[in-house]
Coordinates of C-alpha atoms and ligand atoms in Angstrom, one line a residue:
X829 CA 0.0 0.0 0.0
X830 CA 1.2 3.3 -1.1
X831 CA -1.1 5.8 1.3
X832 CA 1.5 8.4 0.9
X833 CA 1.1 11.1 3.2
X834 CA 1.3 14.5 1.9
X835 CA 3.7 17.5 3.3
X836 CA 1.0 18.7 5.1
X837 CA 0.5 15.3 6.9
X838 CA -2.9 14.8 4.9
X839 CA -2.7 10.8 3.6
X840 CA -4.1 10.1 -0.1
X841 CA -7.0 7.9 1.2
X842 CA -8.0 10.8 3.8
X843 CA -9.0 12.8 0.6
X844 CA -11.8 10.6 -0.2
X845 CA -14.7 9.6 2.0
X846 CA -16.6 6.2 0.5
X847 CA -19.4 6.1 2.8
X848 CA -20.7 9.7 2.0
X849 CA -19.2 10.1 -1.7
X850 CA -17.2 13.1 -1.4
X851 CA -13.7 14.1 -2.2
X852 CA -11.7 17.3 -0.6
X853 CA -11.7 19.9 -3.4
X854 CA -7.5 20.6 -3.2
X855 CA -7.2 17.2 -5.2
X856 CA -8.6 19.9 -8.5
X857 CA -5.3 21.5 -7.8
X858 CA -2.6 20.3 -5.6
X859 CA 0.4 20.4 -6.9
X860 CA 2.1 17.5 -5.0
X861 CA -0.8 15.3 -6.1
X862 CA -0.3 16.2 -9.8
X863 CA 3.4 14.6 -9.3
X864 CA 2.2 11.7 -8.2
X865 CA -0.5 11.3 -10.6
X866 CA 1.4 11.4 -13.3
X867 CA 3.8 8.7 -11.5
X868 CA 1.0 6.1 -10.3
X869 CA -2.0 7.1 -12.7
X870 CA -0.5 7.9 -16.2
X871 CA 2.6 6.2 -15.1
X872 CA 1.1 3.0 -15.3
X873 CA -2.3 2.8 -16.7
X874 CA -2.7 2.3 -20.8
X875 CA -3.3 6.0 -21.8
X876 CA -5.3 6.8 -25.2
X877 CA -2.9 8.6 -27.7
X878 CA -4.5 8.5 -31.3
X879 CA -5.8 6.4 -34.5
X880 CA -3.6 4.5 -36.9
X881 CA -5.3 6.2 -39.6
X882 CA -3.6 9.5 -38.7
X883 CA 0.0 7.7 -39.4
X884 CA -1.3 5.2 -42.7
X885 CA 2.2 4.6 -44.2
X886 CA 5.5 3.1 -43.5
X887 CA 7.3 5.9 -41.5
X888 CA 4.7 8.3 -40.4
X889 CA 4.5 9.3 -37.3
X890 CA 3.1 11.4 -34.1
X891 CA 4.6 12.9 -31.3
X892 CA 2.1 13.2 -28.1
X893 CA 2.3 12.6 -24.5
X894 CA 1.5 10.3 -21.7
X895 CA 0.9 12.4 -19.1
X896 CA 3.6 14.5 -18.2
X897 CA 5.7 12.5 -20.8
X898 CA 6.7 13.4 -24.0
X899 CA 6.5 10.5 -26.7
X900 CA 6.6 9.3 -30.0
X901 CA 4.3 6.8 -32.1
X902 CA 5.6 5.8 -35.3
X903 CA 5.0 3.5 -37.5
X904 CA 7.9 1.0 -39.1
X905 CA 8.9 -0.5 -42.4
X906 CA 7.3 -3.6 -41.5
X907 CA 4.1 -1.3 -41.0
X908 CA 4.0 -1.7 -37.2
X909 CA 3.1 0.8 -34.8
X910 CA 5.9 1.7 -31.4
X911 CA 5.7 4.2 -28.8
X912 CA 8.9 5.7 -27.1
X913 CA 9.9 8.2 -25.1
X914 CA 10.8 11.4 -26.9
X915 CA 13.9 12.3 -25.1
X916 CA 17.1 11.2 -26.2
X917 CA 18.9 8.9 -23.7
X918 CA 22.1 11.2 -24.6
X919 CA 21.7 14.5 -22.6
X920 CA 18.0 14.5 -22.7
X921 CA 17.1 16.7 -26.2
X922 CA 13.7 16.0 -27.1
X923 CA 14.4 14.1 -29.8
X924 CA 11.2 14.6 -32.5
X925 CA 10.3 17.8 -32.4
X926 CA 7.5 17.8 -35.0
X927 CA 4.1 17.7 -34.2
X928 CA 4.2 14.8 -37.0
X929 CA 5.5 13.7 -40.6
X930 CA 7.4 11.1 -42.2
X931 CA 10.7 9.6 -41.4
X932 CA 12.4 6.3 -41.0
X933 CA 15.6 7.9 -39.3
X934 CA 14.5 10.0 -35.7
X935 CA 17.7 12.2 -35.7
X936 CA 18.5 14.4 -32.7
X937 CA 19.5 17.7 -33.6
X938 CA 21.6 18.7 -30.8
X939 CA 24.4 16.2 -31.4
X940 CA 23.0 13.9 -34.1
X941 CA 22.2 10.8 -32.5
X942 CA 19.6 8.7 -34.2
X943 CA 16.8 6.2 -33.7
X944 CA 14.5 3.4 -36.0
X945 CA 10.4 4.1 -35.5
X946 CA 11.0 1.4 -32.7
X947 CA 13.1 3.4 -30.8
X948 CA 16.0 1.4 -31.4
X949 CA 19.6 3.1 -31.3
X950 CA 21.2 3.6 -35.5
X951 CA 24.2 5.4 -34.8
X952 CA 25.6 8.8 -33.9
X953 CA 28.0 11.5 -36.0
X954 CA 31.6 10.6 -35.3
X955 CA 30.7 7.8 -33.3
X956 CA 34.4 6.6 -32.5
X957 CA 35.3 9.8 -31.4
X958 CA 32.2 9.8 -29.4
X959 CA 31.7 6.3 -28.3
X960 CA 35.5 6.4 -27.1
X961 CA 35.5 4.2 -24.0
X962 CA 31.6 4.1 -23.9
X963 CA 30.3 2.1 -21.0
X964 CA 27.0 1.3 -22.2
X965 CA 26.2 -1.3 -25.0
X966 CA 24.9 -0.1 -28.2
X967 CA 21.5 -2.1 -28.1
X968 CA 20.7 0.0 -24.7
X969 CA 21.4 3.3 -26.2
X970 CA 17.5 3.3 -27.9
X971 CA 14.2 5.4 -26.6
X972 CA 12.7 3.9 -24.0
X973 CA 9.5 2.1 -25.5
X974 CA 6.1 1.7 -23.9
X975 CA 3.9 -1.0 -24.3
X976 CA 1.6 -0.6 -27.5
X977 CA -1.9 -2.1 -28.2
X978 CA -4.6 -1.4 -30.6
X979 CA -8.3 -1.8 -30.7
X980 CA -10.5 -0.6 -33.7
X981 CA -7.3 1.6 -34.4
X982 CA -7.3 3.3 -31.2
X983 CA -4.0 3.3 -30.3
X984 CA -2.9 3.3 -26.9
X985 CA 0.8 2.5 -24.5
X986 CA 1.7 1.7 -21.1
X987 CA 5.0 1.9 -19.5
X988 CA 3.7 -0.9 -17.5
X989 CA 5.3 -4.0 -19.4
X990 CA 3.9 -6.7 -17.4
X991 CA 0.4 -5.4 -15.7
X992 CA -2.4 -6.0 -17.4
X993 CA -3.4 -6.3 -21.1
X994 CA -5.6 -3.6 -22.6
X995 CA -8.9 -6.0 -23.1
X996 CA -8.4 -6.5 -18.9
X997 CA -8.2 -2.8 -18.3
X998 CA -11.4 -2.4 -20.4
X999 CA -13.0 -4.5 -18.2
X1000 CA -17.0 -5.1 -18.3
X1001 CA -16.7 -1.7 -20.7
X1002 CA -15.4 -3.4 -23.8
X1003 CA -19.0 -5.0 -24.7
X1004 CA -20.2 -1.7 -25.2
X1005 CA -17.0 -0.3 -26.8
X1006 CA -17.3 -2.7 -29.0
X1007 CA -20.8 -1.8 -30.6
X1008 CA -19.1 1.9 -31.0
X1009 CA -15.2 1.3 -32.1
X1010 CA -15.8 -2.5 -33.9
X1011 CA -18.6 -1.6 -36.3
X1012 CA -17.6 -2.5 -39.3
X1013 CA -15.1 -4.3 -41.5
X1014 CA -13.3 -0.8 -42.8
X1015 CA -13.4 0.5 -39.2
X1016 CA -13.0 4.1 -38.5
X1017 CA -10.9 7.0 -40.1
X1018 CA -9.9 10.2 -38.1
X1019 CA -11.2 13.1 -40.8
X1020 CA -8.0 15.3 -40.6
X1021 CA -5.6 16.3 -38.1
X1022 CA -7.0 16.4 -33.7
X1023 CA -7.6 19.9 -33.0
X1024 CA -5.0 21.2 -29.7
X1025 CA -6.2 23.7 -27.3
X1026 CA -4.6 24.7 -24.3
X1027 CA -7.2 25.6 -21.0
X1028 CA -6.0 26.6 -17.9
X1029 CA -7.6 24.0 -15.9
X1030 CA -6.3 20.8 -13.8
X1031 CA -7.0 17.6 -16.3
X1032 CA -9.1 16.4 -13.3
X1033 CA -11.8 19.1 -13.5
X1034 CA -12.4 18.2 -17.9
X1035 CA -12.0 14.1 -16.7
X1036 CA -14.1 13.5 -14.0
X1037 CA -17.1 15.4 -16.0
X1038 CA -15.9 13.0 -18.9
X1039 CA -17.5 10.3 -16.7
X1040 CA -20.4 10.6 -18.1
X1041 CA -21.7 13.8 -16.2
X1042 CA -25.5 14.1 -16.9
X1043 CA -26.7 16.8 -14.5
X1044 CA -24.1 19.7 -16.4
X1045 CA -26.1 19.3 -19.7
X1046 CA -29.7 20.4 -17.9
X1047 CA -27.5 23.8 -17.1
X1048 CA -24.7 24.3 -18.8
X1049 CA -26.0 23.3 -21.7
X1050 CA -29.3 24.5 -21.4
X1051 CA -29.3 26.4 -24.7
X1052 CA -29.3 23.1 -26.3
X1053 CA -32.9 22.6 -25.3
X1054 CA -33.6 26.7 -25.6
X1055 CA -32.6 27.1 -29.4
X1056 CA -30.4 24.6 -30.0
X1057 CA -31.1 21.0 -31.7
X1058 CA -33.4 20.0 -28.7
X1059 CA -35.7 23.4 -29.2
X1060 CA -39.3 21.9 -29.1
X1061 CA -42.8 25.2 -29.2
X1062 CA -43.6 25.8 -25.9
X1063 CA -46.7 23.6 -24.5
X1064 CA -49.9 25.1 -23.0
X1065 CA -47.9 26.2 -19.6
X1066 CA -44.9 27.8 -21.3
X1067 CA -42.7 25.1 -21.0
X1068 CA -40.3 24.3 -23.8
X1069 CA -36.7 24.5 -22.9
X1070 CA -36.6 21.1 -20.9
X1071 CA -33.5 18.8 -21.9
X1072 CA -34.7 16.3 -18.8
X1073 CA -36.3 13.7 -21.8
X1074 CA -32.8 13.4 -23.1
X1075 CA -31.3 12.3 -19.5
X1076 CA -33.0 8.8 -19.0
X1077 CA -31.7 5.5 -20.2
X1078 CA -29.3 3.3 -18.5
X1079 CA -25.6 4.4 -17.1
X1080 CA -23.0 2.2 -17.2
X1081 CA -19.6 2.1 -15.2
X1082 CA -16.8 -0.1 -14.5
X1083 CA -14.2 -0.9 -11.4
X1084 CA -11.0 0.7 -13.7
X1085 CA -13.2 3.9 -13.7
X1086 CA -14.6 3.5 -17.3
X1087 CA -17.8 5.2 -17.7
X1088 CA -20.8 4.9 -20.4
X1089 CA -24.4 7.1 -20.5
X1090 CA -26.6 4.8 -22.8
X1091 CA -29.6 7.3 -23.7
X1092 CA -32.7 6.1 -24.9
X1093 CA -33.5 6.4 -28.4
X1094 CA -36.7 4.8 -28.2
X1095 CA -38.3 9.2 -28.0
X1096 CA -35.9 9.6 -31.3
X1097 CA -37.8 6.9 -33.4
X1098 CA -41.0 7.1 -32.6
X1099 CA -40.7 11.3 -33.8
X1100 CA -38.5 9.7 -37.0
X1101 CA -41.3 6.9 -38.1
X1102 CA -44.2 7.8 -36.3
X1103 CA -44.5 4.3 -34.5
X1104 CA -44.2 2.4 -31.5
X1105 CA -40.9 1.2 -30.8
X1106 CA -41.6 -1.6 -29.3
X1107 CA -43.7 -2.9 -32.4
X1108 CA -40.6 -2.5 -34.4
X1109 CA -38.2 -5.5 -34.7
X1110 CA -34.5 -4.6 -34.1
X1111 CA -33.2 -4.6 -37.8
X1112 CA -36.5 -1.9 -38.6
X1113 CA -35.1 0.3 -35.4
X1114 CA -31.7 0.0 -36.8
X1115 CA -32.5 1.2 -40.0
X1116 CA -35.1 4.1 -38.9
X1117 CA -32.1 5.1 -36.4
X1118 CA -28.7 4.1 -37.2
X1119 CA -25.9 4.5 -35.2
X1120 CA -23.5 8.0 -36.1
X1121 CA -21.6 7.1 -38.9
X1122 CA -23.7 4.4 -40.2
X1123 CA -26.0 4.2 -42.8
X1124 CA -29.5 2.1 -43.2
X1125 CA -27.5 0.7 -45.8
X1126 CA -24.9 -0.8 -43.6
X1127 CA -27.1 -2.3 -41.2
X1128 CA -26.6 -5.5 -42.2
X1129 CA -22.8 -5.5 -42.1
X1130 CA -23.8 -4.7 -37.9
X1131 CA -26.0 -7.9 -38.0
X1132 CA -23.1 -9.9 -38.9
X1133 CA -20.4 -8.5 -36.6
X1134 CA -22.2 -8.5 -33.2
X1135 CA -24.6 -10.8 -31.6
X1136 CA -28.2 -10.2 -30.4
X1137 CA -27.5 -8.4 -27.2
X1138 CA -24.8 -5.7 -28.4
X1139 CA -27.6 -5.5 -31.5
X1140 CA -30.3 -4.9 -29.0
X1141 CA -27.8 -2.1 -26.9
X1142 CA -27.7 -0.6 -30.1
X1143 CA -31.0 -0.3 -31.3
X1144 CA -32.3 0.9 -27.7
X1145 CA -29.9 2.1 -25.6
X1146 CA -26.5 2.8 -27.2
X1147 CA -23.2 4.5 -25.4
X1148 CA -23.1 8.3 -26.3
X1149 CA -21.1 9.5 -24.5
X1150 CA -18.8 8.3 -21.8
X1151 CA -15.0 8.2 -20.7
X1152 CA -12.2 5.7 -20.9
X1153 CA -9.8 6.0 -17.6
X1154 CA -7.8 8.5 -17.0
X1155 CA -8.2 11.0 -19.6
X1156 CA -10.3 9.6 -22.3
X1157 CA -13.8 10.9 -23.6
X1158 CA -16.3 9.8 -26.8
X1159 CA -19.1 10.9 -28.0
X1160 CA -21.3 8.9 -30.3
X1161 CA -24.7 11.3 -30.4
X1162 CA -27.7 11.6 -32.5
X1163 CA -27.9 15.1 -33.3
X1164 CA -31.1 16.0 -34.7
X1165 CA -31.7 18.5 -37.1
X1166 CA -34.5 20.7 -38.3
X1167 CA -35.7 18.9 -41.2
X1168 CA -36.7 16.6 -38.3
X1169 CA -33.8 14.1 -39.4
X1170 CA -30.8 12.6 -37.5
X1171 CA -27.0 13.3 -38.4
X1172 CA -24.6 11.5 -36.3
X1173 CA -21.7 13.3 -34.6
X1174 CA -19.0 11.2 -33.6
X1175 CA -15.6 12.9 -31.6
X1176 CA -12.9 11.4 -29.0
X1177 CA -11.4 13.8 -26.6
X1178 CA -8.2 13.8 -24.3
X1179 CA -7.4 16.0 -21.5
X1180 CA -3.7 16.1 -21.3
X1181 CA -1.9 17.4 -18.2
X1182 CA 0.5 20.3 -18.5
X1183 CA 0.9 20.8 -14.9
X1184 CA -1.6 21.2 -11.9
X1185 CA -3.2 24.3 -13.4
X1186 CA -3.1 23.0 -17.4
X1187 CA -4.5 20.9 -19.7
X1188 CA -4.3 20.1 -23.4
X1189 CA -7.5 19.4 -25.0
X1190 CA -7.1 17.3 -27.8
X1191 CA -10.4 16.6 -30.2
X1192 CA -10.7 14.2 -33.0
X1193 CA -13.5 13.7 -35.5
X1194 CA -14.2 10.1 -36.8
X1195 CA -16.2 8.4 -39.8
X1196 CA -16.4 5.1 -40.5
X1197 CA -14.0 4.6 -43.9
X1198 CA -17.0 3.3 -45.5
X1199 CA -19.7 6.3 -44.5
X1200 CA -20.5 8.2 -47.6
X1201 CA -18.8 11.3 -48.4
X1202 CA -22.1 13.4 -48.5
X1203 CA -22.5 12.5 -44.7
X1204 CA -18.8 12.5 -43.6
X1205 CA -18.5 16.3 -44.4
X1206 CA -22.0 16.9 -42.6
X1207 CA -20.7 14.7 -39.6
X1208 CA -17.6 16.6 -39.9
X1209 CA -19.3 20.1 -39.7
X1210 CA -21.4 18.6 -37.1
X1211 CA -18.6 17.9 -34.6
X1212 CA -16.3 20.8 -35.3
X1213 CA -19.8 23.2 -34.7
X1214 CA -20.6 21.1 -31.4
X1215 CA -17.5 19.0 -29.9
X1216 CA -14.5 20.6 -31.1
X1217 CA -12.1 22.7 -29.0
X1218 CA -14.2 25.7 -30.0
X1219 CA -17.6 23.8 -30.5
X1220 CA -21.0 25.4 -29.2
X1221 CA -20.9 22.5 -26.6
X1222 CA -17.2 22.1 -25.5
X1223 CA -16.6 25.8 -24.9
X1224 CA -18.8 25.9 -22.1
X1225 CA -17.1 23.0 -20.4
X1226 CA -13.9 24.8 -20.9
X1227 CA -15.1 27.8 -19.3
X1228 CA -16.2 25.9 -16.0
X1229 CA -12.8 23.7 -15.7
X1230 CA -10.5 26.8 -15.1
X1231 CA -13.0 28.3 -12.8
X1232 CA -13.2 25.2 -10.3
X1233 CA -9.3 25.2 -10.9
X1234 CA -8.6 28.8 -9.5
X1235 CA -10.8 28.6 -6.6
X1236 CA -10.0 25.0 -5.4
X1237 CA -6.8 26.6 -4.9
X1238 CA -8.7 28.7 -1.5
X1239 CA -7.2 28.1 1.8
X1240 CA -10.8 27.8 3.0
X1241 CA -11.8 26.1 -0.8
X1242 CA -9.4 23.3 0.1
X1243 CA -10.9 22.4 2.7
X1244 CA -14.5 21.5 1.5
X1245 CA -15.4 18.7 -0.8
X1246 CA -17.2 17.5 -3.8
X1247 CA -20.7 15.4 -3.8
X1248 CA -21.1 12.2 -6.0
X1249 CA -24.0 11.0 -3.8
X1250 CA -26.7 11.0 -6.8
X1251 CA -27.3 7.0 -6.7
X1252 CA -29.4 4.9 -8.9
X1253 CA -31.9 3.1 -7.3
X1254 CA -32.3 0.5 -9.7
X1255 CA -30.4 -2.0 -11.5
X1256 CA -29.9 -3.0 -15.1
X1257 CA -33.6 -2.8 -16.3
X1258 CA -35.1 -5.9 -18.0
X1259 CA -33.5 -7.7 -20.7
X1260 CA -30.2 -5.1 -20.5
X1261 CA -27.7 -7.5 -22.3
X1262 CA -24.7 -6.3 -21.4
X1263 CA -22.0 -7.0 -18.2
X1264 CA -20.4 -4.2 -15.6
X1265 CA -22.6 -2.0 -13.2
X1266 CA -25.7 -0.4 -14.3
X1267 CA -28.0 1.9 -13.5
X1268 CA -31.5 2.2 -15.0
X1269 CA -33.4 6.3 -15.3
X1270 CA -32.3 9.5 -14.7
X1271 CA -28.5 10.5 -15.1
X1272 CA -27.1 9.9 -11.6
X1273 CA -23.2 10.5 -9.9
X1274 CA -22.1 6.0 -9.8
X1275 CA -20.1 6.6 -13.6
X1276 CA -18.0 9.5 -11.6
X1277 CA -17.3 8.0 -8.3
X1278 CA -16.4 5.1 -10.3
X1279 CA -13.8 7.2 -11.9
X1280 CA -12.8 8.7 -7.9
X1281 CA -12.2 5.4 -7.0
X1282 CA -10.4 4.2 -9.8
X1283 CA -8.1 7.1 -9.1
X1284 CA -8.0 6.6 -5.4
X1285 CA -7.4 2.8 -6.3
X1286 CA -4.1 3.8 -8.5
X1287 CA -2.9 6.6 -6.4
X1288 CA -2.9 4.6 -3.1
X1289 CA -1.2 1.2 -5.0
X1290 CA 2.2 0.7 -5.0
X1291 CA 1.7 -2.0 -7.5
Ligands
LIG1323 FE1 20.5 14.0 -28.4 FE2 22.9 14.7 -27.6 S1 21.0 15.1 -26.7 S2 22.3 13.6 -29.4
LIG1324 FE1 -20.5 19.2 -21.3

């Protein structure tokens, strides 16, 4: 056990109280915790960096980070993808200094040194002269590499060699990914570069909302229901602007803190085809309402890839939005638009740390390969007008996090705590196909504490 105790005598586990479901507000901006996150949380844990289709071809690569580390993902002449540190084991140069390109030869420019897409160690300038006498061997002078696994593309690394694989991280969450990432036979494609934005704000305050935070939307987001996609003529009292419809279905959340808000669609088809849902057979709710990317057309191609549960999840009650530990955030949603039909938007976020006041927010847009051109660029527009960096929705997340960052820094602020004590009262509903822990109705707090006590899991493990 690892219950390191702070300077100011406070321990790790003392910042989190299980039987009421709070946590002290310094953790949104400690500094000494941030050190140690980035030790024991993105030290360890597999951390999302990108999609293969942003580095197609022998040689490309990326340079990103895992957490407060600099690295590099490339891909090598045999057309495999590696992860390694970007700083040069010589005197510490970072070693790629592009944001990306194409290169078979990662050359230092401080004193030349150089390094294969696997990190491995070619040969320096004058080497002789300045290997004279060396002490270590040539096959230890490469980048330190992390441990690399795909799934659907995704591509993430771990520095943790021997813990455990990325399918046992995901846990009871992989069903659902599945029905999201898996789709189909092309799989997905990242439409152009992520966008980048810095925030002053401690990653904590964008990732713990990335949990699948309902309440936020009813206030923050309010204007979605006022004027936005969700606008609906006031009814006899003078109530229109109510986005409460949109916050039932079934929540879904995992020990290793991954989190899933599965809304009901059931509202969405019966406006789209006039009928009742539950007349409708799976395959005619799949092709009235396909998932974000998909067209009616490519139903069938989902009937052959998943079985009748993740078919069922899909049809019903499909993941749109919801977080992978630590950092990670999707967003599959059914947008609806005012010739009454549905465009999909579909966009993966990453909060990256830049110290205990700063964060990186990195936004891609997806498609599948196979999704027409006509509705990529409309799902494109879609996301970049809603989800990107500077999207109608995101920017009013990014104006809370640096808010909660500055005062949590109080002397009094400190001292007070955050409230996840929203529970569901019920279970998986009837029929729910799918594994991990559920909860059936209105958005509740489980998918965020579940991400607290991931983190208070990690942070108090020595393992
Ligand atoms: Fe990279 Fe010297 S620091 S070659
Ligand atoms: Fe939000």
């Amino acid at each position: 056990n690892a219950d390191t105790t702070l300077r100011d005598g406070t321990r790790i586990s003392d910042l989190i109280n299980h039987e009421t479901r709070e946590v002290k507000v310094r953790t949104l901006s400690d500094p000494e915790l941030y050190e140690l996150e980035m030790e024991r949380i993105f030290g360890k844990t597999w951390i999302f960096l990108g999609h293969d289709t942003e580095i197609p071809n022998k040689g490309d690569f990326i340079t990103r980070d895992m957490g407060s580390d600099a690295v590099i993902v490339a891909r090598d002449r045999e057309g495999e993808i590696h992860v390694s540190l970007n700083v040069c084991p010589h005197r510490a140069m970072k070693v790629q200094t592009h944001d990306a390109g194409n290169t078979n030869v990662h050359m230092c420019i401080y004193h030349g040194w150089a390094f294969k897409p696997n990190g491995d160690f070619i040969g320096a300038p004058v080497e002789k002269e300045c290997m004279h006498g060396h002490m270590t061997p040539k096959d230890q002078l490469g980048l330190k590499k992390a441990r690399v696994a795909l799934y659907g593309g995704l591509i993430f690394a771990t520095w943790s060699i021997d813990g455990p694989s990325l399918e046992e991280f995901f846990g009871d969450a992989k069903y659902y990914f599945d029905t999201l990432f898996l789709r189909t036979g092309g799989g997905l494609e990242v439409l152009g570069p992520p966008q980048r934005f810095r925030i002053n704000a401690n990653w904590k305050t964008a990732c713990e909302q990335s949990a699948a935070d309902g309440f936020h939307t009813l206030t923050l987001h309010r204007w979605l229901a006022e004027v936005g996609p969700y606008a609906k003529k006031p009814d006899a009292e003078g109530k229109g602007a109510d986005l409460s419809p949109e916050m039932y279905g079934c929540e879904v959340w995992t020990d290793q803190g991954h989190a899933l808000r599965c809304i009901d669609l059931d509202r969405k088809i019966v406006r789209l085809t006039g009928k009742n849902p539950a007349e409708l057979s799976v395959i005619e709710k799949l092709k009235a309402l396909p998932p974000p990317g998909i067209t009616p057309e490519m139903v069938p191609e989902l009937l052959e890839r998943f079985d009748d549960g993740q078919l069922k999840l899909m049809s019903w009650r499909p993941p749109q939005v919801g977080g992978f530990f630590p950092n990670g955030l999707f967003e599959f949603i059914y947008l609806p638009q005012p010739d009454g039909t549905v465009v999909g938007a579909c966009a993966l976020h990453a909060y990256i740390p830049k110290g205990p006041g700063q964060l990186e927010f990195m936004n891609w847009i997806f498609a599948e390969k196979d999704t027409p051109p006509e509705l990529k660029a409309r799902m494109l527009r879609q996301s970049v007008q809603m989800l990107g960096t500077s999207g109608m929705v995101e920017m009013e997340d990014s104006d809370t996090w640096p808010h909660q960052t500055e005062v949590a820094k109080g002397a009094m602020a400190k001292t007070i705590t955050l409230k996840y004590q929203a529970k569901f009262e019920q279970g998986a509903p009837e029929g729910w196909p799918g594994p991990g822990h559920v909860g059936d109705g209105f958005t509740k707090d489980d998918t965020q504490w579940a991400w607290w006590n991931a983190w208070h899991e990690l942070m108090t493990s020595d393992k």
